[in-house]
Every structure is written in structure tokens, then in C-alpha cells.
Amino acid sequence: MAFRCQRDSYAREYTTTVVSCRPAELQTEGSNGRKVLSGFHVVLEDTLLFPEGGGQPDDRGTINDISVLRVTRRGEQADHFTQTPLDPGSQVLVRVDWERRFDHMQQHSGQHLITAVADHLFKLKTTSWELGRFRSAIELDTPSMTTEQVAAIEQSVNEKIRDRLPVNVRELSLDDPEVEQVRGRGLPDDHAGPVRVVSIKGVDSNMCCGTHVSNLSDLQVIKILGTEKGKKNKTNLIFLAGNRVLKWMERSHGTEKALTALLKCGAEDHVEAVKKLQNSTKILQKNNLNLLRDLAVHIAHSLRNSPDWGGVVMLHRKEGDSEFMNIIANEIGSEETLLFLTVGDEKGAGLFLLAGPPASVETLGPRVAEVLEGKGAGKKGRFQGKATKMSRRTEVQALLQDYITTQSTKE
């Protein structure tokens, strides 16, 4: 059975009848993790909302202004998940989220066109595809593609868009001999009814259940962004079609304007300006590292010669890294004193290092990490790691001091 959305992909609203409504649950994923929603599966006599299938995500829309959060195919029926029940037998008005629908039509028809052209020009077979939220990918059965091949495919598909080639949808019976001549990757196990064939005049005929434009001119333009390495010796061809190209250009132009303002040069000089900044940054980082090393050596000598030297010695600096702390520990080189070094935010996250007698460090290191609510590891008189609560350094000092006092009492 072909749904109304498949018979007329351009229809935006449709009146139909509720067949059934039963309790259901929907698993969703968001920024806060997985969530299970309670609601209802509503089945209609016919539907304007496309259920997920053929690599195309499902539609969104409303039934009597009630939001439909998911549409899935179940045999010849479509389950519409809502959080409000609808009475079986009642007439309802179904509206589709047209922006989402037309975007999916553009991307799906664009995939058919690219797939056909890649096959025609270079015998590159499509093994799968994904209609993503921001971009789409066609998996081609080849380990690599040249830039010349990508450019040729892009040029050819856009020529066909300018030729305004019609796109037709037909339904064939399973025993129709023409079915054998149509491109496709097989039918789902629960398929019932006629076979739906989408044809681009003079270019391609393909078994497909998705929604499509009626003329390639509705694609507007296709932009192939490039290729990426795919699974099992395959190549993913990344593309945008229609309105996604316009949105991509708008974002790119916004980025270009921002870079022009920041770099104080025209767009044609952006790359060279960034390279100069990178080189300058590398030199500054190298100079900064050398200064930190010199500072670490100086601090180590100051600590070693301090009248307070001995027992527990602590030092915290906002600037620094693990190498900075290790240089200090190396320069001091004492196994008689517990040296506790920290760098980072005084009250937030940072790095720590505990150095001293190996047996003492082995005992105290994990306890220090626990107090600072961090993690670490160590060996041979060193224990270092990351901390999330630098504000508890005074508790670490008390812990170390108590340990030293206890050890002195034992001796």
C-alpha cells in the first residue's frame, strides 16, 4: 500500500479517519540522555506523514494540532506516536511539517541523481546512504575517488537539474518483468502490495518508498563537499542539496565576514594570515616553555634553600603544566621531604604532583587524589594526576603533615 504522502509528496494537509489508538512508549535521546515518553500509537486510514524507511527519516507534523513525535511503518499501516489519545472513527486533519518534508525530498531525490550519475560515469555502485541532519552521505563501493571524479559528478548532476528533468513515481506489481530491470537493494521482509518505482527521465529508475520532488529543478543545486573514508574499503561521498546549500553558503559567508574582521584582511588572504598567526604562536609557545623551565629551576633552588625546607613543602601556581612540576621535583631531587605541587585554578580544576620517599608517596598518592576529587598514578617516588577540587589543598596539607608527624613518632 502506498500512503497519501507517497502518492502526493507535495500535499501539506489531508483529512482522514482514525482507525485505532493504543497506549505506547517512545524512547528518545537528548542532551540529558535517554528518556522514555508515554503516549499512544495512532493508526489512520491513510496518512500524509511519511514513516521512516529507505534511508529517509520520518516526517513530523500534527493530527488535529496534536504533535506527532514519530512515525513508523508496521506492515501496511503507519503508527503515529502522540502524547494525546484520539478517538477511533473520528475525522482528523493531518498537517505535515513542510520545511522538514521538502528538505527530505530534496536530499533523497538528490541521492538518486548522484547515485545514477556516479554509476553511469565511473561504474561506482551505491551500497547505502544516510540522510543526516546537516549533511548526507552516499556510500560508494570503491576504496577512493579522485578530485576529478568528484568534480565530474557534481557538474553532471547540476546540468541535469538545469535541464528540468521530470521525476515520475509508478507502482508495479511484483510479477511485472520491468521490476527485474529496476535498480534497487531488495524489498523489506514485510513488504506487501505493489512495488513503487521512482524514475528520473532518461537517467534512472529505482525502487524506493521515499518522498521525492516531481522535477529536478526543485533540487535547485547540489554541492558535493568531498569524500571521507568509509567502512570496509568503501568511500562516503558527502553532499548537500537545495535549501541546505543556501544555508551552508550563508553560514560560510558569515564565517568569512567574521574572519575578515578578526584578521584585518580580505577573504583571499585568510589562509596566509592564519599560517602567520600559527607560526607566531609556535614561537611564543616555545619561548614561554623556556621561560617556564627557567622559572621552575629557580623555584626549585629557592625552595631547597628556604629555611622552611623539610617535612612538607607545598607550592601552587596558576600557570604551569606537568612538565613544569616535574622539573621542580627533578631539580630538588630529595627523597626526604614530601613535595606537593599544584597548578591550575585555585578553587577549580588543575594538576597535582606528590614527590618524596617512594613508600610514603605510594601510600599517600591515592589519598591525595581522593581528597582533591581527582585521578592519578605514579611510581618511583612520584604520583601525579588531575584534580577537580583545588580548593581542598589545605586538607591535603593537613593529611601530609599528620603522616609526617605519625612517622616521626614511630621512629
mmCIF file of C-alpha atoms in Angstrom:
data_model
loop_
_atom_site.group_PDB
_atom_site.id
_atom_site.type_symbol
_atom_site.label_atom_id
_atom_site.label_comp_id
_atom_site.label_asym_id
_atom_site.label_seq_id
_atom_site.Cartn_x
_atom_site.Cartn_y
_atom_site.Cartn_z
ATOM 1 C CA MET A 1 0.000 0.000 0.000
ATOM 2 C CA ALA A 2 1.247 3.490 -0.884
ATOM 3 C CA PHE A 3 0.387 6.175 1.659
ATOM 4 C CA ARG A 4 -1.003 9.566 0.675
ATOM 5 C CA CYS A 5 2.450 11.088 1.343
ATOM 6 C CA GLN A 6 3.912 8.743 -1.286
ATOM 7 C CA ARG A 7 1.165 9.354 -3.837
ATOM 8 C CA ASP A 8 1.450 13.137 -3.473
ATOM 9 C CA SER A 9 4.631 14.306 -1.766
ATOM 10 C CA TYR A 10 3.626 17.966 -2.202
ATOM 11 C CA ALA A 11 0.358 17.721 -0.228
ATOM 12 C CA ARG A 12 0.609 19.687 3.024
ATOM 13 C CA GLU A 13 -2.662 18.747 4.754
ATOM 14 C CA TYR A 14 -5.142 15.922 4.488
ATOM 15 C CA THR A 15 -8.388 14.845 6.159
ATOM 16 C CA THR A 16 -8.715 11.191 7.133
ATOM 17 C CA THR A 17 -10.194 8.886 9.797
ATOM 18 C CA VAL A 18 -8.693 7.389 12.955
ATOM 19 C CA VAL A 19 -8.669 3.576 12.789
ATOM 20 C CA SER A 20 -7.194 2.755 16.195
ATOM 21 C CA CYS A 21 -5.408 4.276 19.174
ATOM 22 C CA ARG A 22 -3.463 2.209 21.701
ATOM 23 C CA PRO A 23 -1.037 3.013 24.565
ATOM 24 C CA ALA A 24 2.633 3.078 23.565
ATOM 25 C CA GLU A 25 6.056 4.292 24.642
ATOM 26 C CA LEU A 26 8.732 6.206 22.734
ATOM 27 C CA GLN A 27 12.441 6.170 23.518
ATOM 28 C CA THR A 28 14.131 9.488 22.809
ATOM 29 C CA GLU A 29 17.713 10.676 23.109
ATOM 30 C CA GLY A 30 18.708 14.216 24.017
ATOM 31 C CA SER A 31 21.380 16.233 25.768
ATOM 32 C CA ASN A 32 20.216 14.759 29.095
ATOM 33 C CA GLY A 33 20.469 11.162 27.873
ATOM 34 C CA ARG A 34 17.770 8.657 27.053
ATOM 35 C CA LYS A 35 14.179 9.310 28.013
ATOM 36 C CA VAL A 36 11.026 7.200 27.682
ATOM 37 C CA LEU A 37 7.832 9.049 26.784
ATOM 38 C CA SER A 38 4.389 7.590 27.435
ATOM 39 C CA GLY A 39 1.784 8.141 24.770
ATOM 40 C CA PHE A 40 -0.245 6.467 22.034
ATOM 41 C CA HIS A 41 0.177 4.831 18.640
ATOM 42 C CA VAL A 42 -2.492 6.259 16.368
ATOM 43 C CA VAL A 43 -3.319 4.443 13.107
ATOM 44 C CA LEU A 44 -5.130 6.366 10.355
ATOM 45 C CA GLU A 45 -6.988 5.135 7.255
ATOM 46 C CA ASP A 46 -4.290 6.913 5.259
ATOM 47 C CA THR A 47 -1.529 9.287 6.215
ATOM 48 C CA LEU A 48 0.216 12.375 4.954
ATOM 49 C CA LEU A 49 3.178 11.724 7.255
ATOM 50 C CA PHE A 50 5.970 9.549 5.875
ATOM 51 C CA PRO A 51 7.162 6.716 8.143
ATOM 52 C CA GLU A 52 10.901 6.142 8.342
ATOM 53 C CA GLY A 53 12.257 3.957 5.538
ATOM 54 C CA GLY A 54 14.653 3.687 2.605
ATOM 55 C CA GLY A 55 17.326 5.718 4.356
ATOM 56 C CA GLN A 56 14.921 8.632 4.844
ATOM 57 C CA PRO A 57 13.890 9.803 8.336
ATOM 58 C CA ASP A 58 10.209 10.094 9.202
ATOM 59 C CA ASP A 59 8.096 13.239 8.895
ATOM 60 C CA ARG A 60 6.909 15.493 11.674
ATOM 61 C CA GLY A 61 3.523 17.168 11.780
ATOM 62 C CA THR A 62 0.228 17.309 13.616
ATOM 63 C CA ILE A 63 -3.089 15.459 13.825
ATOM 64 C CA ASN A 64 -5.825 17.934 14.839
ATOM 65 C CA ASP A 65 -2.990 20.215 16.076
ATOM 66 C CA ILE A 66 -1.622 17.399 18.276
ATOM 67 C CA SER A 67 2.115 16.961 17.667
ATOM 68 C CA VAL A 68 3.268 13.711 16.081
ATOM 69 C CA LEU A 69 6.670 12.847 17.558
ATOM 70 C CA ARG A 70 7.466 9.728 15.493
ATOM 71 C CA VAL A 71 6.022 7.840 12.523
ATOM 72 C CA THR A 72 6.934 4.181 11.934
ATOM 73 C CA ARG A 73 5.731 1.671 9.359
ATOM 74 C CA ARG A 74 4.095 -1.552 10.538
ATOM 75 C CA GLY A 75 3.229 -3.676 7.519
ATOM 76 C CA GLU A 76 0.642 -1.739 5.509
ATOM 77 C CA GLN A 77 -0.032 0.667 8.372
ATOM 78 C CA ALA A 78 1.784 3.618 9.926
ATOM 79 C CA ASP A 79 1.965 4.182 13.685
ATOM 80 C CA HIS A 80 1.834 7.873 14.681
ATOM 81 C CA PHE A 81 3.168 8.485 18.201
ATOM 82 C CA THR A 82 1.279 11.214 20.067
ATOM 83 C CA GLN A 83 1.004 12.088 23.753
ATOM 84 C CA THR A 84 -2.739 12.709 23.453
ATOM 85 C CA PRO A 85 -5.253 9.954 22.535
ATOM 86 C CA LEU A 86 -7.574 10.244 19.528
ATOM 87 C CA ASP A 87 -10.962 8.585 19.230
ATOM 88 C CA PRO A 88 -11.240 5.747 16.671
ATOM 89 C CA GLY A 89 -13.779 6.627 13.975
ATOM 90 C CA SER A 90 -13.252 10.387 14.335
ATOM 91 C CA GLN A 91 -12.284 12.534 11.362
ATOM 92 C CA VAL A 92 -8.970 14.348 11.758
ATOM 93 C CA LEU A 93 -6.877 16.902 9.867
ATOM 94 C CA VAL A 94 -3.265 15.889 9.301
ATOM 95 C CA ARG A 95 -0.673 18.593 8.599
ATOM 96 C CA VAL A 96 2.950 17.952 7.653
ATOM 97 C CA ASP A 97 5.988 19.968 8.777
ATOM 98 C CA TRP A 98 6.611 21.206 5.236
ATOM 99 C CA GLU A 99 10.122 22.578 5.788
ATOM 100 C CA ARG A 100 11.332 19.189 7.051
ATOM 101 C CA ARG A 101 9.390 17.277 4.350
ATOM 102 C CA PHE A 102 10.686 19.367 1.431
ATOM 103 C CA ASP A 103 14.236 19.153 2.784
ATOM 104 C CA HIS A 104 13.989 15.354 2.844
ATOM 105 C CA MET A 105 12.523 15.348 -0.683
ATOM 106 C CA GLN A 106 15.462 17.410 -1.949
ATOM 107 C CA GLN A 107 18.104 15.269 -0.243
ATOM 108 C CA HIS A 108 16.509 11.950 -1.260
ATOM 109 C CA SER A 109 15.980 12.891 -4.907
ATOM 110 C CA GLY A 110 19.497 14.344 -4.887
ATOM 111 C CA GLN A 111 20.837 10.990 -3.698
ATOM 112 C CA HIS A 112 19.054 9.155 -6.515
ATOM 113 C CA LEU A 113 20.560 11.558 -9.051
ATOM 114 C CA ILE A 114 24.117 11.369 -7.676
ATOM 115 C CA THR A 115 23.922 7.575 -7.411
ATOM 116 C CA ALA A 116 22.791 7.239 -11.036
ATOM 117 C CA VAL A 117 25.439 9.644 -12.368
ATOM 118 C CA ALA A 118 28.279 8.037 -10.351
ATOM 119 C CA ASP A 119 27.255 4.666 -11.759
ATOM 120 C CA HIS A 120 26.917 5.962 -15.328
ATOM 121 C CA LEU A 121 30.188 7.916 -15.416
ATOM 122 C CA PHE A 122 32.501 5.687 -13.373
ATOM 123 C CA LYS A 123 30.610 2.430 -12.627
ATOM 124 C CA LEU A 124 30.629 3.357 -8.925
ATOM 125 C CA LYS A 125 27.846 1.426 -7.157
ATOM 126 C CA THR A 126 25.957 2.815 -4.167
ATOM 127 C CA THR A 127 25.844 0.355 -1.260
ATOM 128 C CA SER A 128 23.976 2.563 1.246
ATOM 129 C CA TRP A 129 23.235 6.167 2.101
ATOM 130 C CA GLU A 130 22.347 8.328 5.101
ATOM 131 C CA LEU A 131 20.172 11.427 5.171
ATOM 132 C CA GLY A 132 21.774 13.297 8.050
ATOM 133 C CA ARG A 133 20.528 16.281 9.980
ATOM 134 C CA PHE A 134 23.008 18.690 8.396
ATOM 135 C CA ARG A 135 24.549 16.745 5.511
ATOM 136 C CA SER A 136 24.018 13.477 3.679
ATOM 137 C CA ALA A 137 26.417 10.698 2.715
ATOM 138 C CA ILE A 138 26.355 8.146 -0.093
ATOM 139 C CA GLU A 139 28.485 5.040 0.468
ATOM 140 C CA LEU A 140 30.164 4.010 -2.795
ATOM 141 C CA ASP A 141 31.758 0.637 -3.423
ATOM 142 C CA THR A 142 35.259 1.976 -4.077
ATOM 143 C CA PRO A 143 38.292 2.479 -1.804
ATOM 144 C CA SER A 144 38.904 6.017 -3.097
ATOM 145 C CA MET A 145 37.852 8.717 -5.559
ATOM 146 C CA THR A 146 39.853 11.369 -7.378
ATOM 147 C CA THR A 147 39.023 15.063 -7.182
ATOM 148 C CA GLU A 148 38.406 14.929 -10.926
ATOM 149 C CA GLN A 149 35.745 12.241 -10.474
ATOM 150 C CA VAL A 150 34.005 14.237 -7.739
ATOM 151 C CA ALA A 151 34.038 17.381 -9.899
ATOM 152 C CA ALA A 152 32.670 15.489 -12.917
ATOM 153 C CA ILE A 153 29.780 14.034 -10.885
ATOM 154 C CA GLU A 154 28.917 17.444 -9.423
ATOM 155 C CA GLN A 155 28.970 19.088 -12.851
ATOM 156 C CA SER A 156 26.785 16.380 -14.414
ATOM 157 C CA VAL A 157 24.107 16.368 -11.695
ATOM 158 C CA ASN A 158 23.765 20.155 -11.814
ATOM 159 C CA GLU A 159 23.454 20.077 -15.618
ATOM 160 C CA LYS A 160 20.550 17.649 -15.228
ATOM 161 C CA ILE A 161 18.936 19.931 -12.641
ATOM 162 C CA ARG A 162 19.158 22.821 -15.134
ATOM 163 C CA ASP A 163 17.614 20.549 -17.776
ATOM 164 C CA ARG A 164 14.487 20.403 -15.560
ATOM 165 C CA LEU A 165 14.111 16.632 -15.953
ATOM 166 C CA PRO A 166 10.809 15.251 -14.634
ATOM 167 C CA VAL A 167 10.686 12.725 -11.796
ATOM 168 C CA ASN A 168 7.843 10.194 -12.000
ATOM 169 C CA VAL A 169 6.506 7.679 -9.476
ATOM 170 C CA ARG A 170 4.877 4.431 -10.643
ATOM 171 C CA GLU A 171 3.556 1.319 -8.936
ATOM 172 C CA LEU A 172 4.367 -2.073 -10.486
ATOM 173 C CA SER A 173 3.097 -5.488 -9.472
ATOM 174 C CA LEU A 174 5.704 -7.866 -8.091
ATOM 175 C CA ASP A 175 5.406 -10.147 -11.126
ATOM 176 C CA ASP A 176 5.891 -7.307 -13.637
ATOM 177 C CA PRO A 177 9.008 -8.126 -15.764
ATOM 178 C CA GLU A 178 10.081 -4.471 -15.523
ATOM 179 C CA VAL A 179 10.758 -4.916 -11.802
ATOM 180 C CA GLU A 180 13.828 -7.001 -12.679
ATOM 181 C CA GLN A 181 15.253 -4.098 -14.710
ATOM 182 C CA VAL A 182 14.844 -1.530 -11.952
ATOM 183 C CA ARG A 183 17.759 -0.591 -9.701
ATOM 184 C CA GLY A 184 17.303 -1.380 -6.021
ATOM 185 C CA ARG A 185 18.722 -3.154 -2.990
ATOM 186 C CA GLY A 186 15.794 -5.503 -2.402
ATOM 187 C CA LEU A 187 12.465 -5.198 -0.620
ATOM 188 C CA PRO A 188 11.899 -5.391 3.142
ATOM 189 C CA ASP A 189 10.767 -8.758 4.511
ATOM 190 C CA ASP A 190 7.336 -7.402 5.478
ATOM 191 C CA HIS A 191 6.704 -5.682 2.132
ATOM 192 C CA ALA A 192 3.158 -6.023 0.866
ATOM 193 C CA GLY A 193 1.441 -4.759 -2.267
ATOM 194 C CA PRO A 194 2.884 -3.256 -5.446
ATOM 195 C CA VAL A 195 6.484 -2.137 -5.957
ATOM 196 C CA ARG A 196 6.991 1.618 -6.022
ATOM 197 C CA VAL A 197 9.420 2.852 -8.701
ATOM 198 C CA VAL A 198 10.867 6.382 -8.836
ATOM 199 C CA SER A 199 12.198 7.390 -12.260
ATOM 200 C CA ILE A 200 14.250 10.381 -13.384
ATOM 201 C CA LYS A 201 13.569 10.763 -17.108
ATOM 202 C CA GLY A 202 16.410 9.321 -19.163
ATOM 203 C CA VAL A 203 18.643 8.936 -16.091
ATOM 204 C CA ASP A 204 17.448 6.401 -13.537
ATOM 205 C CA SER A 205 14.700 4.056 -12.346
ATOM 206 C CA ASN A 206 14.881 2.876 -8.773
ATOM 207 C CA MET A 207 12.679 1.007 -6.283
ATOM 208 C CA CYS A 208 12.018 3.424 -3.444
ATOM 209 C CA CYS A 209 9.431 4.149 -0.751
ATOM 210 C CA GLY A 210 10.521 7.736 -0.026
ATOM 211 C CA THR A 211 9.106 11.147 -0.870
ATOM 212 C CA HIS A 212 10.573 12.901 -3.921
ATOM 213 C CA VAL A 213 10.417 16.084 -5.963
ATOM 214 C CA SER A 214 8.411 15.945 -9.199
ATOM 215 C CA ASN A 215 11.078 17.737 -11.232
ATOM 216 C CA LEU A 216 14.850 18.020 -10.761
ATOM 217 C CA SER A 217 14.517 21.818 -10.926
ATOM 218 C CA ASP A 218 13.098 21.639 -7.381
ATOM 219 C CA LEU A 219 16.525 20.464 -6.221
ATOM 220 C CA GLN A 220 17.867 23.939 -7.125
ATOM 221 C CA VAL A 221 21.521 22.890 -6.821
ATOM 222 C CA ILE A 222 23.711 20.076 -5.472
ATOM 223 C CA LYS A 223 27.046 20.685 -3.774
ATOM 224 C CA ILE A 224 29.410 17.777 -3.155
ATOM 225 C CA LEU A 225 31.501 18.703 -0.110
ATOM 226 C CA GLY A 226 34.056 15.940 -0.644
ATOM 227 C CA THR A 227 34.754 12.347 0.310
ATOM 228 C CA GLU A 228 35.535 10.510 3.531
ATOM 229 C CA LYS A 229 36.917 7.041 4.157
ATOM 230 C CA GLY A 230 34.036 4.608 4.642
ATOM 231 C CA LYS A 231 33.698 1.142 6.125
ATOM 232 C CA LYS A 232 35.183 -1.995 4.591
ATOM 233 C CA ASN A 233 37.169 -0.365 1.782
ATOM 234 C CA LYS A 234 34.355 1.958 0.719
ATOM 235 C CA THR A 235 34.135 5.737 0.207
ATOM 236 C CA ASN A 236 31.497 8.131 1.552
ATOM 237 C CA LEU A 237 30.504 10.952 -0.801
ATOM 238 C CA ILE A 238 29.254 13.914 1.261
ATOM 239 C CA PHE A 239 26.669 16.215 -0.328
ATOM 240 C CA LEU A 240 24.058 18.918 0.185
ATOM 241 C CA ALA A 241 21.017 19.599 -1.972
ATOM 242 C CA GLY A 242 18.616 22.509 -2.359
ATOM 243 C CA ASN A 243 17.998 24.747 0.629
ATOM 244 C CA ARG A 244 20.844 23.090 2.543
ATOM 245 C CA VAL A 245 23.290 24.561 0.008
ATOM 246 C CA LEU A 246 21.862 28.042 0.610
ATOM 247 C CA LYS A 247 22.107 27.621 4.396
ATOM 248 C CA TRP A 248 25.670 26.312 4.053
ATOM 249 C CA MET A 249 26.600 29.339 1.935
ATOM 250 C CA GLU A 250 25.002 31.678 4.476
ATOM 251 C CA ARG A 251 26.988 30.094 7.328
ATOM 252 C CA SER A 252 30.197 30.136 5.271
ATOM 253 C CA HIS A 253 29.688 33.793 4.347
ATOM 254 C CA GLY A 254 29.064 34.672 7.994
ATOM 255 C CA THR A 255 32.275 32.903 8.980
ATOM 256 C CA GLU A 256 34.158 34.671 6.180
ATOM 257 C CA LYS A 257 32.919 38.086 7.350
ATOM 258 C CA ALA A 258 33.897 37.327 10.954
ATOM 259 C CA LEU A 259 37.393 36.194 9.886
ATOM 260 C CA THR A 260 37.816 39.288 7.721
ATOM 261 C CA ALA A 261 37.080 41.475 10.749
ATOM 262 C CA LEU A 262 39.386 39.474 13.047
ATOM 263 C CA LEU A 263 42.308 39.056 10.644
ATOM 264 C CA LYS A 264 42.056 42.573 9.133
ATOM 265 C CA CYS A 265 42.412 41.269 5.584
ATOM 266 C CA GLY A 266 40.321 40.122 2.632
ATOM 267 C CA ALA A 267 38.960 36.597 2.273
ATOM 268 C CA GLU A 268 41.627 35.720 -0.309
ATOM 269 C CA ASP A 269 44.322 36.320 2.349
ATOM 270 C CA HIS A 270 42.675 34.424 5.235
ATOM 271 C CA VAL A 271 44.707 31.235 4.866
ATOM 272 C CA GLU A 272 48.047 33.060 4.696
ATOM 273 C CA ALA A 273 47.104 35.223 7.692
ATOM 274 C CA VAL A 274 46.206 32.172 9.776
ATOM 275 C CA LYS A 275 49.501 30.472 8.824
ATOM 276 C CA LYS A 276 51.425 33.532 10.044
ATOM 277 C CA LEU A 277 49.467 33.518 13.295
ATOM 278 C CA GLN A 278 50.184 29.814 13.782
ATOM 279 C CA ASN A 279 53.913 30.355 13.249
ATOM 280 C CA SER A 280 53.898 33.281 15.687
ATOM 281 C CA THR A 281 52.007 31.189 18.238
ATOM 282 C CA LYS A 282 54.536 28.341 17.944
ATOM 283 C CA ILE A 283 57.420 30.751 18.590
ATOM 284 C CA LEU A 284 55.630 32.303 21.573
ATOM 285 C CA GLN A 285 54.787 28.863 22.992
ATOM 286 C CA LYS A 286 58.429 27.797 22.659
ATOM 287 C CA ASN A 287 59.637 30.980 24.359
ATOM 288 C CA ASN A 288 57.021 30.591 27.079
ATOM 289 C CA LEU A 289 58.083 26.979 27.666
ATOM 290 C CA ASN A 290 61.722 28.003 28.008
ATOM 291 C CA LEU A 291 60.774 30.721 30.488
ATOM 292 C CA LEU A 292 58.652 28.258 32.487
ATOM 293 C CA ARG A 293 61.580 25.835 32.609
ATOM 294 C CA ASP A 294 63.911 28.588 33.842
ATOM 295 C CA LEU A 295 61.275 29.615 36.385
ATOM 296 C CA ALA A 296 60.896 26.010 37.553
ATOM 297 C CA VAL A 297 64.637 25.705 38.122
ATOM 298 C CA HIS A 298 64.681 28.999 40.022
ATOM 299 C CA ILE A 299 61.704 27.959 42.192
ATOM 300 C CA ALA A 300 63.310 24.595 42.918
ATOM 301 C CA HIS A 301 66.516 26.237 44.155
ATOM 302 C CA SER A 302 64.546 28.764 46.220
ATOM 303 C CA LEU A 303 62.549 26.012 47.884
ATOM 304 C CA ARG A 304 65.646 23.896 48.520
ATOM 305 C CA ASN A 305 67.454 26.803 50.155
ATOM 306 C CA SER A 306 64.462 28.055 52.146
ATOM 307 C CA PRO A 307 64.720 27.980 55.958
ATOM 308 C CA ASP A 308 61.287 26.270 55.922
ATOM 309 C CA TRP A 309 62.660 23.336 53.922
ATOM 310 C CA GLY A 310 61.787 19.916 55.309
ATOM 311 C CA GLY A 311 58.738 17.921 56.324
ATOM 312 C CA VAL A 312 56.006 19.017 53.919
ATOM 313 C CA VAL A 313 56.676 21.610 51.218
ATOM 314 C CA MET A 314 53.790 22.984 49.145
ATOM 315 C CA LEU A 315 53.635 25.233 46.112
ATOM 316 C CA HIS A 316 50.735 26.332 43.882
ATOM 317 C CA ARG A 317 50.874 28.331 40.661
ATOM 318 C CA LYS A 318 48.056 29.262 38.332
ATOM 319 C CA GLU A 319 50.286 28.866 35.262
ATOM 320 C CA GLY A 320 52.177 25.669 34.518
ATOM 321 C CA ASP A 321 51.828 22.062 33.475
ATOM 322 C CA SER A 322 53.043 18.584 34.377
ATOM 323 C CA GLU A 323 56.482 19.254 32.892
ATOM 324 C CA PHE A 324 56.811 22.418 34.996
ATOM 325 C CA MET A 325 56.104 20.461 38.194
ATOM 326 C CA ASN A 326 58.410 17.600 37.223
ATOM 327 C CA ILE A 327 61.322 19.999 36.522
ATOM 328 C CA ILE A 328 60.928 21.386 40.039
ATOM 329 C CA ALA A 329 60.838 17.865 41.508
ATOM 330 C CA ASN A 330 63.895 16.827 39.447
ATOM 331 C CA GLU A 331 65.916 19.876 40.498
ATOM 332 C CA ILE A 332 65.115 19.368 44.159
ATOM 333 C CA GLY A 333 65.813 15.641 43.955
ATOM 334 C CA SER A 334 65.143 14.967 47.629
ATOM 335 C CA GLU A 335 63.642 11.765 48.916
ATOM 336 C CA GLU A 336 63.465 13.025 52.480
ATOM 337 C CA THR A 337 60.750 15.666 52.066
ATOM 338 C CA LEU A 338 57.153 15.413 50.851
ATOM 339 C CA LEU A 339 56.828 17.877 47.989
ATOM 340 C CA PHE A 340 53.245 18.731 46.974
ATOM 341 C CA LEU A 341 52.944 20.841 43.799
ATOM 342 C CA THR A 342 49.771 22.054 42.079
ATOM 343 C CA VAL A 343 48.968 24.164 39.004
ATOM 344 C CA GLY A 344 45.629 25.496 37.760
ATOM 345 C CA ASP A 345 42.591 27.253 39.140
ATOM 346 C CA GLU A 346 42.910 27.768 42.895
ATOM 347 C CA LYS A 347 39.329 26.697 43.504
ATOM 348 C CA GLY A 348 38.553 24.636 40.416
ATOM 349 C CA ALA A 349 40.371 22.039 38.335
ATOM 350 C CA GLY A 350 44.099 21.571 37.888
ATOM 351 C CA LEU A 351 47.072 19.215 38.049
ATOM 352 C CA PHE A 352 48.953 17.932 41.073
ATOM 353 C CA LEU A 353 52.227 16.142 41.820
ATOM 354 C CA LEU A 354 53.371 14.484 45.030
ATOM 355 C CA ALA A 355 57.069 13.591 45.313
ATOM 356 C CA GLY A 356 59.123 12.151 48.146
ATOM 357 C CA PRO A 357 60.117 8.837 49.743
ATOM 358 C CA PRO A 358 58.693 6.080 47.453
ATOM 359 C CA ALA A 359 56.923 4.192 50.251
ATOM 360 C CA SER A 360 55.297 7.358 51.550
ATOM 361 C CA VAL A 361 54.234 8.517 48.080
ATOM 362 C CA GLU A 362 52.795 5.091 47.288
ATOM 363 C CA THR A 363 50.670 5.288 50.440
ATOM 364 C CA LEU A 364 49.649 8.932 50.219
ATOM 365 C CA GLY A 365 49.213 9.423 46.448
ATOM 366 C CA PRO A 366 45.789 7.768 46.077
ATOM 367 C CA ARG A 367 44.576 9.503 49.249
ATOM 368 C CA VAL A 368 45.651 12.910 47.884
ATOM 369 C CA ALA A 369 43.804 12.219 44.627
ATOM 370 C CA GLU A 370 40.707 11.250 46.616
ATOM 371 C CA VAL A 371 40.772 14.460 48.683
ATOM 372 C CA LEU A 372 41.133 16.582 45.530
ATOM 373 C CA GLU A 373 38.383 14.533 43.836
ATOM 374 C CA GLY A 374 40.708 13.581 41.019
ATOM 375 C CA LYS A 375 42.585 10.684 39.487
ATOM 376 C CA GLY A 376 46.259 9.883 39.206
ATOM 377 C CA ALA A 377 49.019 7.311 39.063
ATOM 378 C CA GLY A 378 52.663 7.069 39.943
ATOM 379 C CA LYS A 379 55.850 5.153 40.555
ATOM 380 C CA LYS A 380 59.355 5.582 41.997
ATOM 381 C CA GLY A 381 58.503 8.365 44.420
ATOM 382 C CA ARG A 382 56.186 10.332 42.118
ATOM 383 C CA PHE A 383 52.384 10.432 41.996
ATOM 384 C CA GLN A 384 50.628 12.873 39.689
ATOM 385 C CA GLY A 385 47.239 13.397 38.164
ATOM 386 C CA LYS A 386 44.257 15.641 37.544
ATOM 387 C CA ALA A 387 42.134 17.228 40.277
ATOM 388 C CA THR A 388 38.696 18.825 40.217
ATOM 389 C CA LYS A 389 38.759 20.474 43.678
ATOM 390 C CA MET A 390 41.926 22.510 44.128
ATOM 391 C CA SER A 391 40.151 24.361 46.921
ATOM 392 C CA ARG A 392 40.877 21.342 49.171
ATOM 393 C CA ARG A 393 44.663 21.777 49.054
ATOM 394 C CA THR A 394 44.737 22.729 52.742
ATOM 395 C CA GLU A 395 43.133 19.360 53.559
ATOM 396 C CA VAL A 396 45.919 17.662 51.630
ATOM 397 C CA GLN A 397 48.482 19.685 53.609
ATOM 398 C CA ALA A 398 46.900 18.501 56.874
ATOM 399 C CA LEU A 399 46.898 14.898 55.599
ATOM 400 C CA LEU A 400 50.589 15.054 54.696
ATOM 401 C CA GLN A 401 51.543 16.791 57.932
ATOM 402 C CA ASP A 402 49.687 14.206 60.025
ATOM 403 C CA TYR A 403 51.510 11.451 58.129
ATOM 404 C CA ILE A 404 54.919 13.061 58.795
ATOM 405 C CA THR A 405 54.077 13.500 62.492
ATOM 406 C CA THR A 406 52.917 9.901 62.817
ATOM 407 C CA GLN A 407 56.056 8.613 61.106
ATOM 408 C CA SER A 408 58.274 10.727 63.394
ATOM 409 C CA THR A 409 56.503 9.358 66.474
ATOM 410 C CA LYS A 410 57.072 5.787 65.293
ATOM 411 C CA GLU A 411 60.757 6.460 64.841
#
